[in-house]
Every structure is written in structure tokens, then in C-alpha cells.
XYZ file of C-alpha atoms in Angstrom:
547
model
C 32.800 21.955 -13.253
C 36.288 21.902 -11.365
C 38.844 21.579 -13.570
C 40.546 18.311 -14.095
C 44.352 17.295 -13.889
C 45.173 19.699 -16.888
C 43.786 22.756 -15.219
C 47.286 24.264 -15.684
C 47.526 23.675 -19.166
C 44.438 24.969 -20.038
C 44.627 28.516 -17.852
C 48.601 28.914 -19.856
C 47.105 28.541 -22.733
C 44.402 31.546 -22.156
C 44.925 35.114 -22.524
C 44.713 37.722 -19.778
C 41.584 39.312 -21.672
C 39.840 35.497 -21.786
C 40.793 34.932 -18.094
C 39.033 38.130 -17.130
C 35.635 37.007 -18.923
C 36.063 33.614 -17.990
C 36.530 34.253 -14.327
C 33.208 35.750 -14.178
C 31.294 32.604 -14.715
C 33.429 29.557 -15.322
C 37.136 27.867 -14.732
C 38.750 27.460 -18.078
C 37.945 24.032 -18.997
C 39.177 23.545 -23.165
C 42.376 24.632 -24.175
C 42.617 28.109 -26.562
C 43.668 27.200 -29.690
C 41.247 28.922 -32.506
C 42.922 31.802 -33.591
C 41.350 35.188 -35.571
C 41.475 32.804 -38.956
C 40.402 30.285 -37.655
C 37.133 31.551 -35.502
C 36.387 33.044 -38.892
C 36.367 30.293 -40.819
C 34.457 28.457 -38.701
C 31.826 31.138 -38.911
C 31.428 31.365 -42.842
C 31.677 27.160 -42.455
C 29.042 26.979 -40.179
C 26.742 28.983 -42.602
C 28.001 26.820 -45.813
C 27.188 29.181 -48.463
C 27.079 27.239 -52.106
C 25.946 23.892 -49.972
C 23.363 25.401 -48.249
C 22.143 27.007 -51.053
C 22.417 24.111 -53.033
C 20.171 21.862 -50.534
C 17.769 24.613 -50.371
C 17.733 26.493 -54.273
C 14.465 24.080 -55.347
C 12.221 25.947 -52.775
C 12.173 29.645 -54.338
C 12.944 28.563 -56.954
C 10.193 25.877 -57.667
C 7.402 27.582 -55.329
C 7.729 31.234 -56.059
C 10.050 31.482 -59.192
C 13.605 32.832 -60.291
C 12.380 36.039 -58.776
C 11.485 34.620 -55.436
C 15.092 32.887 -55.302
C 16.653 36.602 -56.517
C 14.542 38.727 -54.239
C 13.953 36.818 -51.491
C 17.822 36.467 -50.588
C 18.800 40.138 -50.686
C 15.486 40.910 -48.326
C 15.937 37.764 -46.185
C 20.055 39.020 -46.137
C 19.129 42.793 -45.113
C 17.100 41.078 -42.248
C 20.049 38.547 -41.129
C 22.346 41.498 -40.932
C 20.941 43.036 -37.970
C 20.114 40.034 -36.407
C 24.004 38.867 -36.947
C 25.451 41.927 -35.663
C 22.608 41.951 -32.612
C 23.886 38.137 -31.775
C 27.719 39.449 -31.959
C 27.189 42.184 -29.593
C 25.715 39.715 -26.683
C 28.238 37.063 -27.913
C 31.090 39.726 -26.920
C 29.633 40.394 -23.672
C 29.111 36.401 -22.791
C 31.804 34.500 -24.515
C 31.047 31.572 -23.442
C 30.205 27.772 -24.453
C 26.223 28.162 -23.028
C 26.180 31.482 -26.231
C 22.499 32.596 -25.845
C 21.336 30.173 -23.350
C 23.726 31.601 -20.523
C 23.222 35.146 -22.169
C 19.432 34.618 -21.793
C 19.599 33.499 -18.103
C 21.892 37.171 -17.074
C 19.159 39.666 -19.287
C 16.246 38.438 -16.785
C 15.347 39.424 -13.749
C 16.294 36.573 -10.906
C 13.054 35.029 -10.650
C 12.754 34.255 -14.325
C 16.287 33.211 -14.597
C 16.321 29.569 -14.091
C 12.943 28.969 -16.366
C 14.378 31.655 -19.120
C 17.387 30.045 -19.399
C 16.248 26.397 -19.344
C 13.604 27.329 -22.418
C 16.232 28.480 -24.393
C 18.194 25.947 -23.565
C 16.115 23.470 -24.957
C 15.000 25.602 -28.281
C 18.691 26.524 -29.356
C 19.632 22.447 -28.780
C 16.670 21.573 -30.922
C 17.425 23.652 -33.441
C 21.266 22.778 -33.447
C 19.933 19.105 -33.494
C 17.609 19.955 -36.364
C 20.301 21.928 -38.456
C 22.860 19.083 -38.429
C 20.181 16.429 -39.212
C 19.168 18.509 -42.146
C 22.397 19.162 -43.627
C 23.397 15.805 -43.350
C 20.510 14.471 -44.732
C 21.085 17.858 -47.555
C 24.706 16.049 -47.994
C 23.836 13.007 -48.694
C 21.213 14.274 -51.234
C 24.582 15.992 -52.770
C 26.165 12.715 -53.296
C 23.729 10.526 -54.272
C 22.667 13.505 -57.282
C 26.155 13.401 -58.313
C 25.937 9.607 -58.579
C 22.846 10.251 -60.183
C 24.504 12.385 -62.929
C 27.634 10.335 -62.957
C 26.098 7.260 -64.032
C 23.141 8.938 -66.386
C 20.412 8.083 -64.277
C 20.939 3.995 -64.021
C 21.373 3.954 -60.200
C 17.911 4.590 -58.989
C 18.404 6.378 -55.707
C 15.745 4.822 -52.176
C 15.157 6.718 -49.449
C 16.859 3.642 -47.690
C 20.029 4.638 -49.139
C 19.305 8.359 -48.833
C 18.937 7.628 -45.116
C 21.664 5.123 -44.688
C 24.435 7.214 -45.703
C 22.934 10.311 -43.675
C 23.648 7.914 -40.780
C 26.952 6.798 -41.781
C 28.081 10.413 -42.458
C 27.187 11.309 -38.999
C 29.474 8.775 -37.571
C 32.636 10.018 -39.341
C 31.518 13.425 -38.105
C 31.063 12.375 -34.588
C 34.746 10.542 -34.628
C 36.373 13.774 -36.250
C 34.706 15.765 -33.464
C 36.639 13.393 -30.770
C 39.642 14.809 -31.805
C 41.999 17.251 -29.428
C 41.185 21.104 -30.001
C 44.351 22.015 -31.707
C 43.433 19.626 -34.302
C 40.201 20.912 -34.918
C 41.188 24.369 -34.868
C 43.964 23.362 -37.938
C 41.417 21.459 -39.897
C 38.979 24.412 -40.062
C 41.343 26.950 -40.793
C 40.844 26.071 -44.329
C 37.190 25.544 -44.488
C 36.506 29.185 -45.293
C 38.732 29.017 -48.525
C 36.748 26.402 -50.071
C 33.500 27.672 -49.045
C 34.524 31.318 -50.482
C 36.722 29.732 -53.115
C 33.974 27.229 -54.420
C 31.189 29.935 -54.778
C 33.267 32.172 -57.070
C 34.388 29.675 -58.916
C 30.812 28.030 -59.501
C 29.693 32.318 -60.442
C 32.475 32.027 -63.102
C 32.340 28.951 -64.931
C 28.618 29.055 -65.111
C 28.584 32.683 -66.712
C 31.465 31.644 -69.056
C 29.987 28.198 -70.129
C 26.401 29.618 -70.466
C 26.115 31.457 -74.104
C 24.195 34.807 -74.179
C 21.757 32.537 -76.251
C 20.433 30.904 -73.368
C 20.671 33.274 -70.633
C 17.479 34.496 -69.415
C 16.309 38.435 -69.633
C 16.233 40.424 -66.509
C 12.317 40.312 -66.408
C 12.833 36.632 -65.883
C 15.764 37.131 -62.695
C 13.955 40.402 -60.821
C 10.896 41.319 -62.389
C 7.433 39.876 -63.176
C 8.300 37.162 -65.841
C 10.216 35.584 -63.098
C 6.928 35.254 -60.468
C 5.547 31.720 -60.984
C 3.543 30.404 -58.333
C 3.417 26.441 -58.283
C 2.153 25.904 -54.357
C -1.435 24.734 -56.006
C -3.760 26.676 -53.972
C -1.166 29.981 -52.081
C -1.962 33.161 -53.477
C 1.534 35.279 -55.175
C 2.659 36.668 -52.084
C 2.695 34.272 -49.697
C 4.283 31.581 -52.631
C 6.972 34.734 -53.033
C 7.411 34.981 -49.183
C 7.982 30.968 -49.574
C 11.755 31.979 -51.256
C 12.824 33.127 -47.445
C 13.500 29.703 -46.660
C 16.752 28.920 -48.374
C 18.369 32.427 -47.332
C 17.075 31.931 -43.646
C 18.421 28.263 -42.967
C 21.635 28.952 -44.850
C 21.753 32.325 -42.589
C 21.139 30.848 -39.333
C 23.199 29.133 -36.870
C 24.982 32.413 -35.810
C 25.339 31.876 -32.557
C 27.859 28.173 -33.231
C 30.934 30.458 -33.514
C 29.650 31.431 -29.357
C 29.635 27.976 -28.732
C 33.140 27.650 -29.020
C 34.108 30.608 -27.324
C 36.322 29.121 -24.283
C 38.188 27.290 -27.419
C 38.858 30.678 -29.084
C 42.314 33.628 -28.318
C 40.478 36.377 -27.627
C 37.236 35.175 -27.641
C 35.089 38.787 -26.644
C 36.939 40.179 -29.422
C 37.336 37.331 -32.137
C 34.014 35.785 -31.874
C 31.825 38.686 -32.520
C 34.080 39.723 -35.485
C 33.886 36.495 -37.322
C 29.909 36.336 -37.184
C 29.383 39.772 -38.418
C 32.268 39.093 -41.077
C 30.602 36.089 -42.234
C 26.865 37.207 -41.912
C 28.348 40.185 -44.084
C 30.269 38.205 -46.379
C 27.628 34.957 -47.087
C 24.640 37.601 -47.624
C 26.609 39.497 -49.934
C 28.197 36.832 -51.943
C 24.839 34.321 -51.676
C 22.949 36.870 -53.244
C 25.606 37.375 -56.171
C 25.334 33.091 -56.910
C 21.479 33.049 -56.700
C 21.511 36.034 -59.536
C 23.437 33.847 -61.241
C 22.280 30.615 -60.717
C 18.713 32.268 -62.110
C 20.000 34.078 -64.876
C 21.875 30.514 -66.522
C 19.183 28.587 -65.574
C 17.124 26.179 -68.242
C 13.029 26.621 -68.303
C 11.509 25.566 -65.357
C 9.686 22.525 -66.755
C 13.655 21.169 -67.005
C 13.929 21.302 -63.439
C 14.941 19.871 -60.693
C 16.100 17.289 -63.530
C 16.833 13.485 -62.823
C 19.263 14.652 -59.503
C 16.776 16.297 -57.396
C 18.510 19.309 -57.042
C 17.608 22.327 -59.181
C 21.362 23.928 -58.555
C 22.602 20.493 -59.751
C 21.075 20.379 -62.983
C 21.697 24.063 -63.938
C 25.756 22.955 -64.044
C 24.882 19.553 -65.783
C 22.960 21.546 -68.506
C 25.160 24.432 -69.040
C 28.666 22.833 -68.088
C 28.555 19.078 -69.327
C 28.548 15.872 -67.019
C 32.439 16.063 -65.916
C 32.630 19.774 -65.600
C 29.540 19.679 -63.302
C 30.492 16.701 -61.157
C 33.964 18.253 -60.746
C 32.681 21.873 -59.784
C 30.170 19.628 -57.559
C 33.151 17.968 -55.076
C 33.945 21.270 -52.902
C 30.311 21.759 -52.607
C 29.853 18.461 -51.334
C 33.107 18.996 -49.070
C 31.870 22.496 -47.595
C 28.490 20.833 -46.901
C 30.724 18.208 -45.159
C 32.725 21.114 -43.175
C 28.886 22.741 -42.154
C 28.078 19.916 -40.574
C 31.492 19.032 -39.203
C 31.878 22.879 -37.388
C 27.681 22.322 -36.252
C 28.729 19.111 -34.830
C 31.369 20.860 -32.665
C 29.217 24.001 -31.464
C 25.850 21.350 -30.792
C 28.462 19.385 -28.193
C 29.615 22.240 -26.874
C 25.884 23.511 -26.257
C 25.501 20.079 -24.687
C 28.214 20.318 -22.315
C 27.277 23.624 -21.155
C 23.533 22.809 -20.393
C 25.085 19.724 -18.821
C 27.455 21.636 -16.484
C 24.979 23.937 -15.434
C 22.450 20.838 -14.540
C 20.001 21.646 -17.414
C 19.827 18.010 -18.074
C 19.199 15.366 -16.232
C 22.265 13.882 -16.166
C 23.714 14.764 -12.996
C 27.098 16.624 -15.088
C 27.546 13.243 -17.239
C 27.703 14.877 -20.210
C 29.885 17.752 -18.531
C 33.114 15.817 -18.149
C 36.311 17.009 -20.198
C 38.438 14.317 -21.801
C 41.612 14.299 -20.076
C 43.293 12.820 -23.000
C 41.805 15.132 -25.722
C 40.602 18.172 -23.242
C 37.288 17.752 -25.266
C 33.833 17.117 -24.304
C 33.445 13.147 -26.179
C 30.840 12.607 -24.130
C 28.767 15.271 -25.375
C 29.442 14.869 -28.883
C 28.749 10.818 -28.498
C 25.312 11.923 -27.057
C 24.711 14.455 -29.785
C 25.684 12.715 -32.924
C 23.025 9.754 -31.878
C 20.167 12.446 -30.866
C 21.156 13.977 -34.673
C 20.642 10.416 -36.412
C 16.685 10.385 -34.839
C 15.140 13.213 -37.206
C 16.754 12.288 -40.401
C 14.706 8.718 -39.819
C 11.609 10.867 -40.983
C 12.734 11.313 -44.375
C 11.822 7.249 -44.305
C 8.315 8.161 -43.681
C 7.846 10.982 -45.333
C 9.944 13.628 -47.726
C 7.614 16.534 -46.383
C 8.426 15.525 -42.856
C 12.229 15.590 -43.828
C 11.596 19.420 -45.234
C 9.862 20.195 -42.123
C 13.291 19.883 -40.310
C 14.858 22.164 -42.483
C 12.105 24.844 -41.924
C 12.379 23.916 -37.988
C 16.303 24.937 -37.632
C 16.058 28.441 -38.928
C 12.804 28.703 -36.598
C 13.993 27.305 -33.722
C 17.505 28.783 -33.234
C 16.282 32.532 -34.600
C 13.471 32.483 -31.518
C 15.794 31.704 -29.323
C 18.165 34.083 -30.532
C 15.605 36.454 -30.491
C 14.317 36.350 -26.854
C 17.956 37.301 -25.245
C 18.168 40.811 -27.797
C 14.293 41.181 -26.183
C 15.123 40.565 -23.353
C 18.621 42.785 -22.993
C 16.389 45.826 -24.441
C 13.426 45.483 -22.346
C 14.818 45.152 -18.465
C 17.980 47.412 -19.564
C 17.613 49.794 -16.589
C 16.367 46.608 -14.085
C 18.739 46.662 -11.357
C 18.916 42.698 -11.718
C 20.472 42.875 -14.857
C 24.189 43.539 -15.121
C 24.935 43.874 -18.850
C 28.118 45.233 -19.450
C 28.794 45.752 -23.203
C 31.807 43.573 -24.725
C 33.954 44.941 -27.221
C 31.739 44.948 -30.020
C 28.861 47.232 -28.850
C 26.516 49.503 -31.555
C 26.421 51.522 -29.160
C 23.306 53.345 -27.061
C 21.834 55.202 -30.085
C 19.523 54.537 -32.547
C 21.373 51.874 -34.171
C 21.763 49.283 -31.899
C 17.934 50.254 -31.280
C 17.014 49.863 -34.506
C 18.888 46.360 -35.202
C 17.786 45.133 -32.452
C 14.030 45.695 -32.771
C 14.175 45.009 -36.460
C 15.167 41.305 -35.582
C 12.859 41.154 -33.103
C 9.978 41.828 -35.457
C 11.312 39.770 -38.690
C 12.180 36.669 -37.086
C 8.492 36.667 -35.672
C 7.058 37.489 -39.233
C 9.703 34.405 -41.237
C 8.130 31.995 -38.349
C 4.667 32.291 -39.476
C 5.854 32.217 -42.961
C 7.607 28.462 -41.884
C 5.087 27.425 -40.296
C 2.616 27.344 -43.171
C 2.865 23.902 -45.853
C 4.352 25.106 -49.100
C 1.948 22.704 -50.780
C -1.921 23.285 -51.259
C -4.317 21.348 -50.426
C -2.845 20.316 -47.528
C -3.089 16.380 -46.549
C -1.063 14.379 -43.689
C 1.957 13.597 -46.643
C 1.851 17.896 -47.310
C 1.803 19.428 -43.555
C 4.558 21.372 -42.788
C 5.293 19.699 -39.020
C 7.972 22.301 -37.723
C 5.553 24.812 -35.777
C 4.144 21.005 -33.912
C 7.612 20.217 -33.268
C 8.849 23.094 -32.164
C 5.522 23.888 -29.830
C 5.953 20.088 -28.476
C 9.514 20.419 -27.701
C 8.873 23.684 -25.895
C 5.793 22.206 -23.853
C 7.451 19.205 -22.846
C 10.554 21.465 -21.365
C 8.083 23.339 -19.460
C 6.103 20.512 -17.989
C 9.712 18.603 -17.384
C 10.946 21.790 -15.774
C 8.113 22.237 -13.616
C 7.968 18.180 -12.599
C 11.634 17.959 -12.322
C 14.085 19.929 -13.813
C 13.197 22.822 -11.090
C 14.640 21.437 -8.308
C 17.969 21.046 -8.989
C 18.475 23.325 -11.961
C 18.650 27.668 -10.902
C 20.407 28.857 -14.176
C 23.933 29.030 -14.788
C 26.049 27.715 -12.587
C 29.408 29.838 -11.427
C 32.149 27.668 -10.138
C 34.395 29.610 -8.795
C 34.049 32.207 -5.656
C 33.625 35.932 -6.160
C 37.415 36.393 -4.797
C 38.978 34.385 -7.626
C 38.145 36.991 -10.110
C 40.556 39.380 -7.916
C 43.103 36.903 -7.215
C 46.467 37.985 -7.758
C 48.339 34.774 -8.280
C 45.183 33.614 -10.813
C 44.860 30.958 -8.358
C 40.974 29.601 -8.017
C 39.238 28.392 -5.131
C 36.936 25.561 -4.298
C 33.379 25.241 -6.315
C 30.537 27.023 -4.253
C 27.411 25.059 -3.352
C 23.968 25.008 -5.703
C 22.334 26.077 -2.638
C 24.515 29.921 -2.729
C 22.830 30.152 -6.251
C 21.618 32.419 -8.305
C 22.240 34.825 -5.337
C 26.103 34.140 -5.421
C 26.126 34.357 -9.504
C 25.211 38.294 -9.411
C 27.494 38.686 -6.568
C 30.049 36.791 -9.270
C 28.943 38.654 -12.301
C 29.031 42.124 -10.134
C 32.692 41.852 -9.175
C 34.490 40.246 -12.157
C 33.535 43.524 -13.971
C 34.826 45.858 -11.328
C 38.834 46.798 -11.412
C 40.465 44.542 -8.823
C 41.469 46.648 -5.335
């Protein structure tokens, strides 16, 4: 896309380092303004620790017991960690707003490109599109539980009103997301304070409020008192396994924090730092409030109590009414910052398939506000799109929980298929990677993190694939693996109807010698037609020194 009227504004406020990457694939089209605290707070909000866990806490806890919920984090954690740190390391070589789906399109060789980077395309917007609905749809669980407790159980809580305030929240979040970049950048800034700051306060009050008395024995939080299988008809393991499923949608999403990458100082440096940091720090400290959360918890038969929410009624028992629905507001407001930063990176993803002709659009959902140097049309477009799978929850609660299982499957495969494919044509002479500045290196360990991911995320998507419920009926399917199989077959047969003859990939617009130029000046917008050829020629030269 050529840059509008502001294209001076937005190239002073860049740094030399972001030019550089920039000027490989794309003009500078948003203005800079996330800085080091704010990129990482945008990562740990993205992830929303106590909320996410919150949302998701009935699932281990309910189908494979305390154990599960105590086990299954650390394990699921270990997992995330070299799949966080094998995202930051492509994220730091393409800083950019297409994250995996432009990374995906550069690992291939060029006849795969266009088709490679259209499929993930597609999978990491579904599953952006999937994680917001589900959070939202989580947060306005949150609320209505709290009214719930508030009012001792007289309000009797629809799925009309469930669903009506899902929708509603997504409209403030839409109209927040319309606002300029520097104001988005401030508002986030504190996000990670309250996420962090919420979770350690929850850890303390519940282990000071909770007598000795009524604390359950280790057996019951990691060993074999605490494995109760309730799926009806699973067998131990697999009802166990079933306990992946909070740690893996709270832990997913990595790749946001790339989405905002032309937003962000420094953005081959920054970017990559905040995911690890927060992959790091939410594993770490998640694991820490599920211990806990198990260890103060009433008997099972108590829960998920008159709210819903198993996490819910562990406060209300062991802190009182007031204590639990004042602990309860910044959970409710980081679940309201997880969708509000998911928003942001979803639009972004929007506008980048857009610009690049990966929808068919024709670049309509590619143009910048000139007014708030933001894409509004993208985040009109993809705060309607997230309303349309949170109206299942009015047919069916199962079909609701299938959404959550779809995010963490959806975005992890197509996180997955870039790391495969940057290992498995690294000496191809079509593929230029150049490490960024986070890099694990040649050895073993990048090796090993890589390939690890690889094999896990395969393994978690059988796991969500299978209903958590026997016997299984039409109400009990689990519906993510049909989604996510539909959405991919209807992108292929669109791509090979349609979407092939006018979309070849990413889309450089700017000419090879504007990398070099010595005044920064750009030049005109090459034709389709000189692509992918011209892109490698593009890619090729930005990463030599300039003559």
C-alpha cells in the first residue's frame, strides 16, 4: 500500500533499525509508538493469565481432577516455552503486521509461496476470530457469575443475556480499537500490572483466608487422590490429558504481539523479548495460582457452585461474598484488556492479508485512517466477523466450548507450519532467512525447541479434537476439528477458484533500490505482475550492506 498524506510522519517517527526491516517488504504505514513496556504488556495482556484461567479452571478441574488442573499446566507450560521462544525467533526476523502468515510465505520455496501463505492466512485469522469470540463470550460469563453471587442467586442468568452482552462488549472493544496508536499504546501500558498484580493478589488472600482446616493434602493437588475422572465413558489418561486445555488457550495467541510490529520502537528487538518474557512469566506464575486454586478448593461435589465458574466459587467459599466480588473486578478488567489487545492484533492480521490481496476485497480493508493512522476499516470488519461464533452458545453450550478448543488449535498449527517449514528447506536456495536479533542459535537448542513444538502441538490437537463428554450425541460433539477442517477446505477450493489469480504472496511495495536509498526517499509501488520474482530480489538486497 503507498503511503498516504502522513507518510512523513510515520517514517520520523521510526527508528533506523525499523526502517531497515521495514524497507525489505513494506512502506511504514502506522506510526511507532509502543515502547519496550508497552510491547510487553501487551504480550502478558494478550495471554490474560487469572482471566483465562478463570474461563477455563472447570475443564481440568471437573474432567480430570485437581491433579489434572496442577499437572497439566506445568507440562502444557514446558511445551509453550519452546514453542514461545520458536515464534520469537521468526517474529525477530519478520517484524511485521502479516507475523506468521508473511513469515510462512518467505520459509517456502517460490512455487508454494502464494498457496502457503494464503492457508495460513486463513488458519491464524480463524483462530484470532475464535480467541476473541471466546473470551468475550468467557467475559461475559465473568460478569454475569459475579451478578450471580452478588445478588445470592435471584437473577437467573439466559443464554440470551449471556449472548447479548458478549455482543455489546464487542462493540465497546471495536470503538476503543478506532482510537489513534499513541492512545492505544498508553492505555496498555498498564494492562500488565493488573494482570500480574491481580494474580498475586488472588495467590495471597486465598492462602490467608483459607484455614489449614480446610486446605486439601498434597495427595489431593499432585498425586492420586486428586485423579477423578468425570468424562462418563474416557479412560484416566485421556480425561487427565483433557486438563491441557485451559493452559493451551490461555498460552496461545503468541504471535498478537507480531501483529503489531510496524506499531512497535524497535520492533526485531522488542517484540521477540516481550513474548518470551510473557510466555516465561504466565507459565511460571499460572502454574503457582492453579496450585493454589486446588489446594483451597471445597470438595468437588461443591463445584462449579450457583456462578458457573469453579475459580469463582473457590473465592466465594473461602473469602465471603464482598471479598470475592471485589478480588473478582481486575479479573473481569484483564479479561476485558485480553480481548481489547486481541482485537488490535486480529485487525492488524486483517489489514495485512488485505494489503497483500489475500482477500477479496480489492485492498478495502487495507486503507490507513488518515485521521487516526489506524486500520478502522479492518477492525469494523473484524469486530462483526467476532460477534458470528459467540451466536452458537444460543444453540448449544458444547458448541460455545468448541470455540475455545478451536483457538488454541487453530493459531498453534499455523504457528507450527512456519518453524517446519524454516527447519526443513533451511539450505533451499529459495529461502533467504536471515536470523533477527533473537536467534537460539544453529545448535541443538534451537533444534530441539523447534522440533519439540512441532511434535506437541500435533499431539494437544488430537487431544482437542476429541468431546470431553461420553457418550457422545449432537448436544456433546466437540465441533472444532469440523470447523477448523471446513475453514481450511473452503480456503483451498476459494484459492484455487479465485483467490489464485490475483493473490502471489506478500506483496513488496517498494523497489529493490529504496532499501539503499540514501535520502530514505521511496519510489513508486511495483506491479503484481514483477511478483514473487521481484520480492526475493527485495528480500535479497535489504539484507545486504548498502554500496
Amino acid at each position: 500500500m503507498a503511503p498516504g498524506p502522513d507518510a512523513e510522519s510515520v517514517r520520523s517517527a521510526t527508528s533506523p533499525e525499523d526502517e531497515d526491516v521495514i524497507a525489505g517488504l513494506y512502506k511504514p504505514s502506522f506510526k511507532r509508538e509502543f515502547t519496550n513496556l508497552a510491547t510487553i504488556s501487551f504480550a502478558f495482556s494478550i495471554m490474560g493469565m487469572c482471566s483465562s484461567i478463570a474461563t477455563t479452571f472447570n475443564t481440568p478441574l471437573l474432567l480430570g481432577g485437581p491433579a489434572s488442573a496442577t499437572w497439566c499446566w506445568i507440562l502444557g507450560a514446558c511445551m509453550c516455552f519452546t514453542l514461545g521462544a520458536s515464534i520469537a525467533e521468526i517474529v525477530s526476523a519478520f517484524p511485521t503486521s502479516g507475523g506468521f502468515y508473511t513469515a510462512s510465505a518467505q520459509l517456502c520455496p517460490k512455487p508454494q509461496r502464494a498457496l502457503t501463505g494464503y492457508i495460513i492466512g486463513w488458519l491464524n485469522i480463524l483462530g484470532q476470530i475464535a480467541g476473541i469470540s471466546s473470551t468475550e463470550y468467557g467475559l461475559s460469563l465473568m460478569i454475569w457469575a459475579a451478578v450471580s453471587v452478588g445478588t445470592g442467586g435471584s437473577v437467573v442468568v439466559t443464554q440470551g443475556k449471556i449472548v447479548g452482552l458478549f455482543a455489546g462488549l464487542l462493540v465497546v472493544h471495536g470503538l476503543l480499537n478506532s482510537l489513534a496508536t499513541r492512545m492505544l499504546a498508553r492505555i496498555t501500558t498498564g494492562f500488565v500490572f493488573v494482570n500480574v498484580g491481580a494474580t498475586i493478589l488472588i495467590i495471597i488472600v486465598l492462602l490467608a483466608m483459607t484455614g489449614k482446616e480446610n486446605m486439601n493434602s498434597a495427595s489431593y493437588v499432585f498425586g492420586s487422590e486428586g485423579l477423578v475422572n468425570q468424562t462418563g465413558g474416557w479412560n484416566g489418561g485421556i480425561a487427565f490429558l483433557f486438563g491441557l486445555l485451559s493452559v493451551q488457550w490461555t498460552m496461545t495467541d503468541y504471535d498478537a504481539t507480531a501483529h503489531i510490529c510496524e506499531e512497535v520502537k524497535r520492533a526485531a528487538y522488542a517484540a521477540p523479548s516481550a513474548i518470551f518474557i510473557a510466555v516465561l512469566g504466565t507459565g511460571l506464575m499460572g502454574w503457582l495460582l492453579n496450585i493454589v486454586l486446588v489446594l483451597c478448593s471445597p470438595p468437588l461435589d461443591q463445584l462449579p457452585g450457583p456462578s458457573g465458574l469453579a475459580f469463582m466459587e473457590i473465592m466465594h467459599q473461602r473469602i465471603g461474598t464482598a471479598g470475592a466480588l471485589v478480588l473478582w473486578v481486575p479479573v473481569v478488567a484483564t479479561a476485558f484488556f485480553v480481548v481489547q489487545t486481541a482485537l488490535q492484533a486480529a485487525s492488524r492480521t486483517v489489514f495485512a492479508f488485505s494489503r497483500d490481496n489475500g482477500l477479496p476485497d480489492r485492498k478495502y480493508f487495507a486503507h490507513i485512517s488518515p485521521l487516526t493512522q489506524t486500520p478502522l476499516r479492518a477492525v469494523a470488519v473484524t469486530t462483526f466477523v467476532c460477534v458470528l461464533p459467540g451466536l452458537l452458545a444460543l444453540a448449544s453450550t458444547i458448541a460455545a466450548n468448541a470455540i475455545f478448543a478451536l483457538t488454541a488449535m487453530a493459531l498453534d498449527l499455523s504457528y507450527i507450519y512456519p518453524i517446519f517449514l524454516r527447519r526443513w528447506y533451511a539450505n533451499h536456495p529459495d529461502v533467504m532467512f536471515k536470523p533477527g536479533p533473537f536467534y537460539m542459535g544453529d545448535g541443538w537448542l534451537g533444534f530441539a525447541a523447534n522440533w519439540i513444538c512441532i511434535c506437541w502441538t500435533l499431539f494437544i490437537s488430537v487431544i482437542f479434537s476429541l468431546p470431553t463428554v461420553r457418550p457422545v450425541t449432537k448436544d456433546t460433539m466437540n465441533y472444532a476439528s469440523v470447523i477448523t477442517v471446513g475453514v481450511l477446505v473452503l480456503s483451498l477450493l476459494w484459492y484455487f477458484v479465485q483467490a489464485r489469480h490475483h493473490y502471489v504472496g506478500p506483496i513488496s511495495d517498494i523497489e529493490p533500490s529504496a532499501a539503499h536509498g540514501a535520502d530514505g526517499s521511496y519510489s513508486k509501488t511495483p506491479s503484481r505482475d514483477a511478483l514473487p520474482e521481484q520480492l526475493d530480489t527485495d528480500i535479497k538486497d535489504s539484507k545486504e550492506p548498502a554500496n
